[in-house]
Short mmCIF file of C-alpha atoms and ligand atoms in Angstrom, two decimals:
data_model
loop_
_atom_site.label_atom_id
_atom_site.label_comp_id
_atom_site.label_asym_id
_atom_site.label_seq_id
_atom_site.Cartn_x
_atom_site.Cartn_y
_atom_site.Cartn_z
CA UNK A 1217 -12.41 -15.03 -28.32
CA UNK A 1218 -12.15 -11.39 -29.14
CA UNK A 1219 -9.70 -9.53 -27.17
CA UNK A 1220 -10.76 -6.80 -24.69
CA UNK A 1221 -9.79 -3.26 -25.98
CA UNK A 1222 -8.72 -0.32 -23.84
CA UNK A 1223 -8.97 3.28 -24.21
CA UNK A 1224 -6.70 5.18 -22.01
CA UNK A 1225 -2.96 3.49 -21.43
CA UNK A 1226 -2.33 2.24 -18.01
CA UNK A 1227 0.96 3.57 -16.62
CA UNK A 1228 3.23 0.38 -16.25
CA UNK A 1229 6.17 0.42 -13.99
CA UNK A 1230 8.42 -2.64 -14.25
CA UNK A 1231 10.54 -3.59 -11.32
CA UNK A 1232 13.29 -5.84 -10.15
CA UNK A 1233 14.35 -9.38 -9.35
CA UNK A 1234 11.89 -12.18 -8.83
CA UNK A 1235 8.87 -9.91 -8.97
CA UNK A 1236 10.09 -8.89 -12.45
CA UNK A 1237 10.20 -12.38 -13.51
CA UNK A 1238 6.49 -12.72 -12.43
CA UNK A 1239 5.48 -9.68 -13.87
CA UNK A 1240 6.45 -10.98 -17.37
CA UNK A 1241 4.66 -14.24 -16.84
CA UNK A 1242 1.56 -12.70 -15.64
CA UNK A 1243 1.57 -10.50 -18.58
CA UNK A 1244 2.04 -13.37 -21.01
CA UNK A 1245 -0.15 -15.85 -19.46
CA UNK A 1246 -3.13 -14.00 -17.81
CA UNK A 1247 -3.27 -10.65 -19.67
CA UNK A 1248 -2.07 -10.26 -23.26
CA UNK A 1249 -4.03 -13.57 -24.21
CA UNK A 1250 -7.12 -11.76 -23.21
CA UNK A 1251 -6.72 -8.00 -23.50
CA UNK A 1252 -5.35 -5.48 -26.15
CA UNK A 1253 -3.12 -4.31 -23.50
CA UNK A 1254 -2.64 -0.62 -23.71
CA UNK A 1255 0.29 0.72 -21.33
CA UNK A 1256 2.87 3.51 -21.33
CA UNK A 1257 5.75 1.53 -20.01
CA UNK A 1258 8.47 2.71 -17.68
CA UNK A 1259 11.39 0.51 -16.59
CA UNK A 1260 11.93 1.17 -13.04
CA UNK A 1261 14.38 -1.82 -12.89
CA UNK A 1262 17.39 -0.66 -10.87
CA UNK A 1263 19.70 -0.88 -13.94
CA UNK A 1264 17.59 1.52 -15.90
CA UNK A 1265 17.04 3.83 -12.82
CA UNK A 1266 20.91 4.10 -12.74
CA UNK A 1267 21.00 4.85 -16.44
CA UNK A 1268 18.56 7.60 -16.25
CA UNK A 1269 19.92 9.06 -12.90
CA UNK A 1270 16.40 7.86 -11.47
CA UNK A 1271 14.70 10.35 -14.03
CA UNK A 1272 12.51 7.39 -14.99
CA UNK A 1273 11.02 7.26 -11.59
CA UNK A 1274 10.06 10.88 -11.64
CA UNK A 1275 8.72 10.48 -15.27
CA UNK A 1276 6.42 7.49 -14.36
CA UNK A 1277 5.10 9.28 -11.38
CA UNK A 1278 4.29 12.41 -13.93
CA UNK A 1279 2.63 10.12 -16.23
CA UNK A 1280 0.53 8.76 -13.48
CA UNK A 1281 -0.63 12.11 -12.56
CA UNK A 1282 -1.66 12.43 -16.11
CA UNK A 1283 -3.47 9.34 -16.91
CA UNK A 1284 -4.74 8.66 -13.26
CA UNK A 1285 -3.92 4.93 -12.82
CA UNK A 1286 -0.64 2.98 -12.63
CA UNK A 1287 0.58 -0.48 -11.87
CA UNK A 1288 3.84 -0.97 -10.25
CA UNK A 1289 6.13 -4.18 -9.71
CA UNK A 1290 8.32 -4.21 -6.68
CA UNK A 1291 11.59 -2.41 -6.98
CA UNK A 1292 14.99 -2.62 -5.06
CA UNK A 1293 15.56 0.32 -2.58
CA UNK A 1294 19.24 0.49 -2.92
CA UNK A 1295 21.53 0.24 0.12
CA UNK A 1296 25.36 -0.19 0.34
CA UNK A 1297 25.11 -3.89 -1.06
CA UNK A 1298 23.06 -2.71 -4.05
CA UNK A 1299 25.47 -0.03 -4.92
CA UNK A 1300 28.20 -2.53 -5.42
CA UNK A 1301 26.08 -5.00 -7.06
CA UNK A 1302 24.65 -2.92 -9.58
CA UNK A 1303 27.65 -0.53 -9.93
CA UNK A 1304 25.35 2.39 -8.91
CA UNK A 1305 26.31 6.00 -9.68
CA UNK A 1306 24.77 6.82 -6.13
CA UNK A 1307 22.43 5.53 -3.59
CA UNK A 1308 19.05 6.50 -5.18
CA UNK A 1309 16.02 7.11 -2.92
CA UNK A 1310 13.21 4.37 -2.57
CA UNK A 1311 11.10 4.71 -5.98
CA UNK A 1312 8.04 4.39 -3.66
CA UNK A 1313 9.18 7.44 -1.62
CA UNK A 1314 9.91 9.40 -4.94
CA UNK A 1315 6.29 8.52 -6.43
CA UNK A 1316 4.62 9.19 -2.97
CA UNK A 1317 6.06 12.71 -2.62
CA UNK A 1318 5.11 13.36 -6.14
CA UNK A 1319 1.57 12.20 -5.92
CA UNK A 1320 1.21 13.25 -2.33
CA UNK A 1321 -0.54 10.22 -1.64
CA UNK A 1322 -1.55 7.76 0.97
CA UNK A 1323 -0.86 4.16 0.93
CA UNK A 1324 -3.79 1.52 1.52
CA UNK A 1325 -2.78 -2.01 2.35
CA UNK A 1326 -5.51 -4.56 2.12
CA UNK A 1327 -5.12 -8.46 2.66
CA UNK A 1328 -6.77 -11.09 0.03
CA UNK A 1329 -8.63 -13.50 2.02
CA UNK A 1330 -9.22 -16.92 0.73
CA UNK A 1331 -10.61 -20.16 2.56
CA UNK A 1332 -8.03 -22.23 3.99
CA UNK A 1333 -5.80 -19.28 4.84
CA UNK A 1334 -7.51 -18.39 8.07
CA UNK A 1335 -6.62 -14.94 9.94
CA UNK A 1336 -5.36 -15.65 13.41
CA UNK A 1337 -8.45 -13.59 14.64
CA UNK A 1338 -11.40 -15.83 14.23
CA UNK A 1339 -14.11 -13.18 13.88
CA UNK A 1340 -12.12 -11.31 11.02
CA UNK A 1341 -14.19 -12.42 8.13
CA UNK A 1342 -13.48 -9.39 5.79
CA UNK A 1343 -10.29 -7.62 4.94
CA UNK A 1344 -9.18 -4.78 7.17
CA UNK A 1345 -7.50 -2.02 5.01
CA UNK A 1346 -4.77 0.13 6.80
CA UNK A 1347 -3.86 3.77 5.51
CA UNK A 1348 -1.00 5.02 7.13
CA UNK A 1349 -0.35 8.86 7.14
CA UNK A 1350 3.42 8.69 5.90
CA UNK A 1351 4.51 12.14 7.03
CA UNK A 1352 6.00 13.53 10.19
CA UNK A 1353 5.72 12.78 13.91
CA UNK A 1354 8.34 10.75 15.29
CA UNK A 1355 9.67 10.00 11.72
CA UNK A 1356 11.20 13.50 11.50
CA UNK A 1357 11.71 14.20 14.99
CA UNK A 1358 14.42 16.18 16.95
CA UNK A 1359 15.77 14.42 20.09
CA UNK A 1360 18.11 15.39 22.67
CA UNK A 1361 19.58 13.34 25.69
CA UNK A 1362 19.46 15.15 29.03
CA UNK A 1363 22.08 14.74 31.49
CA UNK A 1364 22.38 17.05 34.46
CA UNK A 1365 19.95 19.64 35.95
CA UNK A 1366 18.23 21.07 33.03
CA UNK A 1367 14.96 22.95 31.97
CA UNK A 1368 13.61 21.75 28.48
CA UNK A 1369 11.10 23.95 26.76
CA UNK A 1370 9.28 24.13 23.35
CA UNK A 1371 10.29 27.53 21.65
CA UNK A 1372 8.19 28.64 18.82
CA UNK A 1373 9.86 31.81 17.05
CA UNK A 1374 7.19 33.33 14.44
CA UNK A 1375 8.60 35.52 11.44
CA UNK A 1376 8.65 38.71 13.69
CA UNK A 1377 11.01 37.18 16.11
CA UNK A 1378 8.27 36.86 18.79
CA UNK A 1379 8.66 33.59 21.06
CA UNK A 1380 6.17 31.44 22.45
CA UNK A 1381 7.38 29.13 25.18
CA UNK A 1382 6.14 26.01 26.87
CA UNK A 1383 7.55 24.07 29.43
CA UNK A 1384 8.52 20.31 28.67
CA UNK A 1385 10.08 19.38 32.02
CA UNK A 1386 12.55 20.62 34.38
CA UNK A 1387 15.07 17.88 35.05
CA UNK A 1388 16.42 17.29 38.53
CA UNK A 1389 19.94 16.04 37.34
CA UNK A 1390 19.30 12.37 37.13
CA UNK A 1391 19.02 12.62 33.36
CA UNK A 1392 16.38 11.66 30.70
CA UNK A 1393 15.36 12.27 27.14
CA UNK A 1394 13.20 14.88 25.12
CA UNK A 1395 12.00 14.90 21.62
CA UNK A 1396 10.14 17.60 19.41
CA UNK A 1397 7.91 16.37 16.72
CA UNK A 1398 5.47 18.27 14.20
CA UNK A 1399 3.11 17.73 11.50
CA UNK A 1400 1.72 20.19 8.56
CA UNK A 1401 -2.11 21.01 8.40
CA UNK A 1402 -1.74 20.48 4.73
CA UNK A 1403 -0.23 17.15 4.85
CA UNK A 1404 -2.92 16.07 7.39
CA UNK A 1405 -5.68 17.40 4.98
CA UNK A 1406 -4.32 15.55 2.01
CA UNK A 1407 -4.22 12.27 4.19
CA UNK A 1408 -7.92 12.97 5.39
CA UNK A 1409 -8.88 13.48 1.58
CA UNK A 1410 -7.13 10.42 0.19
CA UNK A 1411 -8.94 8.29 3.07
CA UNK A 1412 -12.19 9.83 2.45
CA UNK A 1413 -11.80 9.36 -1.44
CA UNK A 1414 -10.59 5.81 -1.09
CA UNK A 1415 -13.66 4.98 1.30
CA UNK A 1416 -16.03 6.04 -1.14
CA UNK A 1417 -14.19 4.16 -3.94
CA UNK A 1418 -14.56 1.07 -1.81
CA UNK A 1419 -17.80 1.82 -0.30
CA UNK A 1420 -16.28 0.96 2.92
CA UNK A 1421 -16.68 2.74 6.47
CA UNK A 1422 -13.52 4.74 7.46
CA UNK A 1423 -12.44 4.50 11.08
CA UNK A 1424 -9.82 7.02 12.48
CA UNK A 1425 -8.33 6.90 15.96
CA UNK A 1426 -5.99 9.33 17.63
CA UNK A 1427 -5.36 10.30 21.31
CA UNK A 1428 -7.00 13.57 21.53
CA UNK A 1429 -7.94 13.49 25.12
CA UNK A 1430 -4.20 13.45 26.31
CA UNK A 1431 -2.73 15.21 23.31
CA UNK A 1432 -5.19 18.13 23.25
CA UNK A 1433 -3.47 20.08 20.61
CA UNK A 1434 -1.58 17.91 18.48
CA UNK A 1435 -3.65 14.75 18.38
CA UNK A 1436 -6.87 17.01 18.63
CA UNK A 1437 -5.68 18.89 15.40
CA UNK A 1438 -5.66 15.52 13.37
CA UNK A 1439 -9.26 14.85 14.80
CA UNK A 1440 -10.57 18.33 14.03
CA UNK A 1441 -8.92 18.41 10.34
CA UNK A 1442 -10.74 15.04 9.56
CA UNK A 1443 -14.00 16.28 10.98
CA UNK A 1444 -13.73 19.68 9.24
CA UNK A 1445 -13.16 17.97 5.93
CA UNK A 1446 -15.86 15.41 6.21
CA UNK A 1447 -18.42 17.88 7.17
CA UNK A 1448 -17.79 20.11 4.36
CA UNK A 1449 -16.83 17.64 1.58
CA UNK A 1450 -17.84 14.25 2.30
CA UNK A 1451 -20.81 13.82 4.66
CA UNK A 1452 -23.63 13.91 2.05
CA UNK A 1453 -21.47 11.56 -0.45
CA UNK A 1454 -20.93 9.17 2.65
CA UNK A 1455 -24.67 9.11 3.38
CA UNK A 1456 -25.53 8.55 -0.15
CA UNK A 1457 -23.24 5.71 -0.28
CA UNK A 1458 -24.43 4.22 2.75
CA UNK A 1459 -21.14 4.38 4.50
CA UNK A 1460 -19.88 5.86 7.79
CA UNK A 1461 -16.99 7.85 9.09
CA UNK A 1462 -16.17 6.88 12.72
CA UNK A 1463 -13.66 8.82 15.00
CA UNK A 1464 -12.80 7.29 18.35
CA UNK A 1465 -9.78 7.25 20.81
CA UNK A 1466 -7.06 5.08 19.20
CA UNK A 1467 -7.31 2.48 22.07
CA UNK A 1468 -10.97 2.10 21.73
CA UNK A 1469 -10.48 1.81 17.98
CA UNK A 1470 -7.99 -1.18 18.59
CA UNK A 1471 -10.24 -2.66 20.82
CA UNK A 1472 -13.16 -2.52 18.55
CA UNK A 1473 -11.12 -3.86 15.60
CA UNK A 1474 -10.11 -6.91 17.44
CA UNK A 1475 -13.86 -7.59 17.94
CA UNK A 1476 -14.92 -6.77 14.78
CA UNK A 1477 -15.67 -8.96 11.73
CA UNK A 1478 -13.47 -6.52 9.32
CA UNK A 1479 -14.56 -4.68 6.09
CA UNK A 1480 -13.36 -1.31 7.13
CA UNK A 1481 -10.79 1.27 6.32
CA UNK A 1482 -8.57 2.01 9.24
CA UNK A 1483 -6.78 5.39 8.90
CA UNK A 1484 -3.70 5.69 11.27
CA UNK A 1485 -1.28 8.22 12.07
CA UNK A 1486 2.40 7.49 11.04
CA UNK A 1487 3.50 5.44 14.16
CA UNK A 1488 0.25 3.55 14.73
CA UNK A 1489 0.14 2.92 11.01
CA UNK A 1490 3.83 1.46 11.11
CA UNK A 1491 2.88 -0.78 14.06
CA UNK A 1492 -0.49 -1.73 13.10
CA UNK A 1493 0.12 -2.58 9.42
CA UNK A 1494 2.48 -5.26 10.54
CA UNK A 1495 -0.01 -6.54 13.03
CA UNK A 1496 -2.68 -6.79 10.54
CA UNK A 1497 -0.64 -8.25 7.71
CA UNK A 1498 0.79 -11.07 9.96
CA UNK A 1499 -2.60 -11.81 11.41
CA UNK A 1500 -4.18 -12.31 7.96
CA UNK A 1501 -1.59 -14.69 7.25
CA UNK A 1502 1.10 -13.74 4.53
CA UNK A 1503 2.81 -10.70 3.09
CA UNK A 1504 2.69 -12.32 -0.28
CA UNK A 1505 -1.32 -11.98 0.13
CA UNK A 1506 -1.23 -8.33 0.60
CA UNK A 1507 -2.11 -5.66 -1.89
CA UNK A 1508 -1.22 -1.98 -1.71
CA UNK A 1509 -2.53 0.97 -3.46
CA UNK A 1510 -1.29 4.76 -3.23
CA UNK A 1511 -4.24 7.20 -3.58
CA UNK A 1512 -3.57 10.87 -3.98
CA UNK A 1513 -6.10 13.58 -2.60
CA UNK A 1514 -7.23 14.01 -6.30
CA UNK A 1515 -8.01 10.44 -6.81
CA UNK A 1516 -4.93 9.16 -8.64
CA UNK A 1517 -4.27 5.64 -8.19
CA UNK A 1518 -1.31 3.59 -8.20
CA UNK A 1519 -1.51 -0.23 -7.35
CA UNK A 1520 1.18 -2.62 -6.38
CA UNK A 1521 2.07 -5.71 -4.21
CA UNK A 1522 3.10 -4.97 -0.62
CA UNK A 1523 5.95 -7.30 -0.72
CA UNK A 1524 9.57 -6.62 -1.87
CA UNK A 1525 11.26 -8.23 -4.96
CA UNK A 1526 11.97 -11.53 -3.23
CA UNK A 1527 15.49 -11.49 -3.70
CA UNK A 1528 16.31 -14.81 -1.97
CA UNK A 1529 14.08 -16.51 -4.63
CA UNK A 1530 15.67 -14.68 -7.46
CA UNK A 1531 18.99 -15.73 -6.77
CA UNK A 1532 17.67 -19.51 -6.81
CA UNK A 1533 16.05 -18.68 -10.15
CA UNK A 1534 19.09 -17.26 -11.46
CA UNK A 1535 21.11 -20.65 -10.63
CA UNK A 1536 18.29 -22.46 -12.59
CA UNK A 1537 16.70 -23.94 -9.42
CA UNK A 1538 12.82 -24.14 -9.09
CA UNK A 1539 11.16 -21.42 -7.43
CA UNK A 1540 7.58 -21.35 -5.95
CA UNK A 1541 7.08 -17.53 -5.35
CA UNK A 1542 3.51 -16.46 -4.84
CA UNK A 1543 2.25 -14.21 -7.60
CA UNK A 1544 -1.30 -13.25 -6.11
CA UNK A 1545 -0.32 -9.80 -4.88
CA UNK A 1546 1.22 -8.68 -7.95
CA UNK A 1547 -1.85 -10.18 -10.05
CA UNK A 1548 -4.09 -8.27 -7.83
CA UNK A 1549 -2.11 -5.05 -8.41
CA UNK A 1550 -2.84 -5.48 -12.14
CA UNK A 1551 -6.61 -6.32 -11.59
CA UNK A 1552 -6.82 -3.25 -9.20
CA UNK A 1553 -5.37 -0.99 -11.83
CA UNK A 1554 -7.37 -2.70 -14.78
CA UNK A 1555 -10.68 -2.35 -12.90
CA UNK A 1556 -10.18 1.27 -12.08
CA UNK A 1557 -8.94 2.12 -15.75
CA UNK A 1558 -12.19 0.11 -16.94
CA UNK A 1559 -14.35 2.18 -14.43
CA UNK A 1560 -12.96 5.52 -15.58
CA UNK A 1561 -13.18 4.70 -19.15
CA UNK A 1562 -16.76 3.00 -18.96
CA UNK A 1563 -15.26 -0.37 -20.04
CA UNK A 1564 -17.47 -2.93 -18.31
CA UNK A 1565 -15.63 -5.88 -20.08
CA UNK A 1566 -12.33 -4.75 -18.45
CA UNK A 1567 -13.96 -4.41 -15.25
CA UNK A 1568 -15.47 -8.03 -15.63
CA UNK A 1569 -12.27 -9.51 -16.72
CA UNK A 1570 -10.62 -8.07 -13.54
CA UNK A 1571 -13.30 -9.56 -11.30
CA UNK A 1572 -12.83 -12.84 -13.11
CA UNK A 1573 -9.47 -13.05 -13.01
CA UNK A 1574 -9.38 -12.30 -8.98
CA UNK A 1575 -12.16 -14.92 -8.75
CA UNK A 1576 -9.83 -17.33 -10.61
CA UNK A 1577 -6.92 -16.88 -8.33
CA UNK A 1578 -9.10 -17.37 -5.13
CA UNK A 1579 -10.79 -20.25 -6.66
CA UNK A 1580 -7.43 -21.97 -7.67
CA UNK A 1581 -6.13 -21.60 -4.24
CA UNK A 1582 -9.24 -22.68 -2.71
CA UNK A 1583 -9.27 -25.82 -4.61
CA UNK A 1584 -6.02 -26.87 -3.26
CA UNK A 1585 -3.49 -25.45 -5.93
CA UNK A 1586 -0.96 -22.95 -4.45
CA UNK A 1587 2.68 -21.91 -4.04
CA UNK A 1588 4.86 -23.13 -1.27
CA UNK A 1589 4.37 -20.17 1.21
CA UNK A 1590 0.61 -20.85 1.33
CA UNK A 1591 1.01 -24.82 1.67
CA UNK A 1592 2.97 -24.02 4.83
CA UNK A 1593 0.25 -22.01 6.51
CA UNK A 1594 -2.92 -23.41 5.04
CA UNK A 1595 -5.55 -25.41 7.06
CA UNK A 1596 -6.60 -27.62 3.98
CA UNK A 1597 -5.55 -31.20 4.06
CA UNK A 1598 -5.02 -31.91 0.24
CA UNK A 1599 -2.94 -29.42 -1.58
CA UNK A 1600 -0.68 -29.28 -4.40
CA UNK A 1601 2.53 -27.19 -4.15
CA UNK A 1602 3.20 -25.50 -7.69
CA UNK A 1603 6.09 -23.63 -9.06
CA UNK A 1604 5.88 -19.98 -9.87
CA UNK A 1605 4.91 -20.51 -13.53
CA UNK A 1606 2.63 -23.43 -12.87
CA UNK A 1607 0.61 -21.56 -10.47
CA UNK A 1608 0.01 -18.93 -12.92
CA UNK A 1609 -0.71 -21.56 -15.46
CA UNK A 1610 -3.28 -23.16 -13.17
CA UNK A 1611 -5.00 -19.80 -12.77
CA UNK A 1612 -5.10 -19.36 -16.46
CA UNK A 1613 -6.92 -22.72 -16.68
CA UNK A 1614 -9.52 -21.46 -14.04
CA UNK A 1615 -9.98 -18.26 -15.89
CA UNK A 1616 -10.60 -19.79 -19.23
CA UNK A 1617 -13.59 -21.64 -17.74
CA UNK A 1618 -15.00 -18.31 -16.54
CA UNK A 1619 -14.63 -16.67 -19.96
P1 NAP B 1484 10.79 -9.33 0.40
O1 NAP B 1484 10.87 -9.09 -1.06
O2 NAP B 1484 9.23 -8.90 0.70
O3 NAP B 1484 10.85 -10.71 0.90
C1 NAP B 1484 11.13 -11.19 2.27
C2 NAP B 1484 10.76 -12.80 2.37
O4 NAP B 1484 9.29 -12.86 2.46
C3 NAP B 1484 11.08 -13.64 1.28
O5 NAP B 1484 12.39 -13.94 1.25
C4 NAP B 1484 10.00 -14.82 1.32
O6 NAP B 1484 10.36 -15.56 2.40
C5 NAP B 1484 8.98 -14.10 1.67
N1 NAP B 1484 8.09 -13.40 0.53
C6 NAP B 1484 7.98 -12.13 0.20
N2 NAP B 1484 7.16 -12.13 -0.79
C7 NAP B 1484 6.81 -13.37 -1.06
C8 NAP B 1484 6.04 -14.05 -2.42
N3 NAP B 1484 5.54 -13.24 -3.35
N4 NAP B 1484 6.12 -15.34 -2.37
C9 NAP B 1484 6.68 -16.01 -1.54
N5 NAP B 1484 7.49 -15.55 -0.43
C10 NAP B 1484 7.67 -14.31 -0.29
O7 NAP B 1484 11.42 -8.42 1.21
P2 NAP B 1484 13.11 -8.15 1.31
O8 NAP B 1484 13.70 -9.60 1.15
O9 NAP B 1484 13.46 -7.77 2.54
O10 NAP B 1484 13.45 -7.36 0.21
C11 NAP B 1484 13.98 -7.63 -1.11
C12 NAP B 1484 14.05 -6.18 -1.87
O11 NAP B 1484 12.83 -5.66 -2.02
C13 NAP B 1484 14.85 -5.17 -1.04
O12 NAP B 1484 15.91 -4.70 -2.16
C14 NAP B 1484 13.81 -4.09 -0.86
O13 NAP B 1484 14.33 -2.69 -1.09
C15 NAP B 1484 12.81 -4.37 -1.79
N6 NAP B 1484 11.32 -3.92 -1.27
C16 NAP B 1484 10.53 -3.41 -2.28
C17 NAP B 1484 9.23 -3.11 -2.04
C18 NAP B 1484 8.52 -2.31 -2.91
O14 NAP B 1484 8.76 -2.11 -3.89
N7 NAP B 1484 7.17 -1.95 -2.71
C19 NAP B 1484 8.78 -3.39 -0.63
C20 NAP B 1484 9.60 -4.05 0.29
C21 NAP B 1484 10.90 -4.48 -0.04
P3 NAP B 1484 11.40 -16.90 2.08
O15 NAP B 1484 12.50 -16.43 1.57
O16 NAP B 1484 11.37 -17.30 3.50
O17 NAP B 1484 10.69 -17.63 1.20
MG1 MG B 1485 6.39 -1.25 10.37
#
């Protein structure tokens, strides 16, 4: 069989620990036998980040801006223990944080659904994608504890020194707490555009909820920004695509999500997204079955698995013990990126290959062959637990039947 050729290179960001091991297996077994893989390779493994003073992370993000599509392996975010373990020059920022701030993007997380791994919510038949606005609100707040009698006010000083004041509360001496939060219109606009872009890309409805009835300026501003951008830039495109933008109060959205059959993109303010993404991922079954894509307002895409580097499995692997690590989300990061590359470069064979590879993964699991994390939660009676490599080989076998 002739290998599928590519035009523009894909930005490839290699990573750490067990996912780095899976990365190579996926390339060897599922990609390079079928594709003349063309990537611009960046090694974001912690050792190389340290050698380059983390410049490699910045370079990989710049390359993503240039080419438009990247695929990323999970990476270690250093903490004190990692500084020792890898003898780091300093405690570098999270690579995802660095890349996100350069691309100014929003992260969309989507569960991969297979028969036999049933969501806790029975009526959810299609995936629910969560988009979290990862800027501001309580994540960059200012807080004070109040003791004694005190008057708390919001004070805004403009550049000419004029003050605007708003009473928060007059404390009666029995104590309490106050907090100040902010968001920037530009950040909300980027968030909104990323959400509208991704909804069009996925041809799925976009839902957004906030508490504008209670928070008449703060949350209302979010609502207005979304509505204005929708009317001015996306309304027609949405109508053409046959999809809908739907705004409601956050509690109404939550109630409707629970009763829905899924299949929508749910845009969340920062805190809502933090909380709801954990609810959605646990309700759908497994973190190992969750994909993630960073989408910039200009339509640049970076695909990855939502889970981390699976450190515990890696230490077993280093000791020569057998591991059964789930590679599904990492495979889907590759297929997401290859499909997007194929669409942009008009390479139907590459798009078709990505579809077939995803189908092969799902079919392999649905016929009972899976990694241990899934055997533990499946409703199937007869299953075969495979080790990390054998699962990938089983997917290859299914794929070869398809091609
Ligand atoms: P993790 O790597 O997601 O793993 C946590 C646990 O979840 C694992 O020990 C494993 O449970 C289970 N798990 C996750 N992915 C799995 C998979 N593919 N197959 C089977 N089981 C899986 O999170 P962590 O251990 O908290 O973090 C490890 C490192 O990853 C940290 O250095 C962190 O900074 C980094 N991280 C990176 C990203 C990213 O790059 N996007 C995201 C999160 C964390 P059992 O051990 O019970 O089998
Ligand atoms: Mg959370």
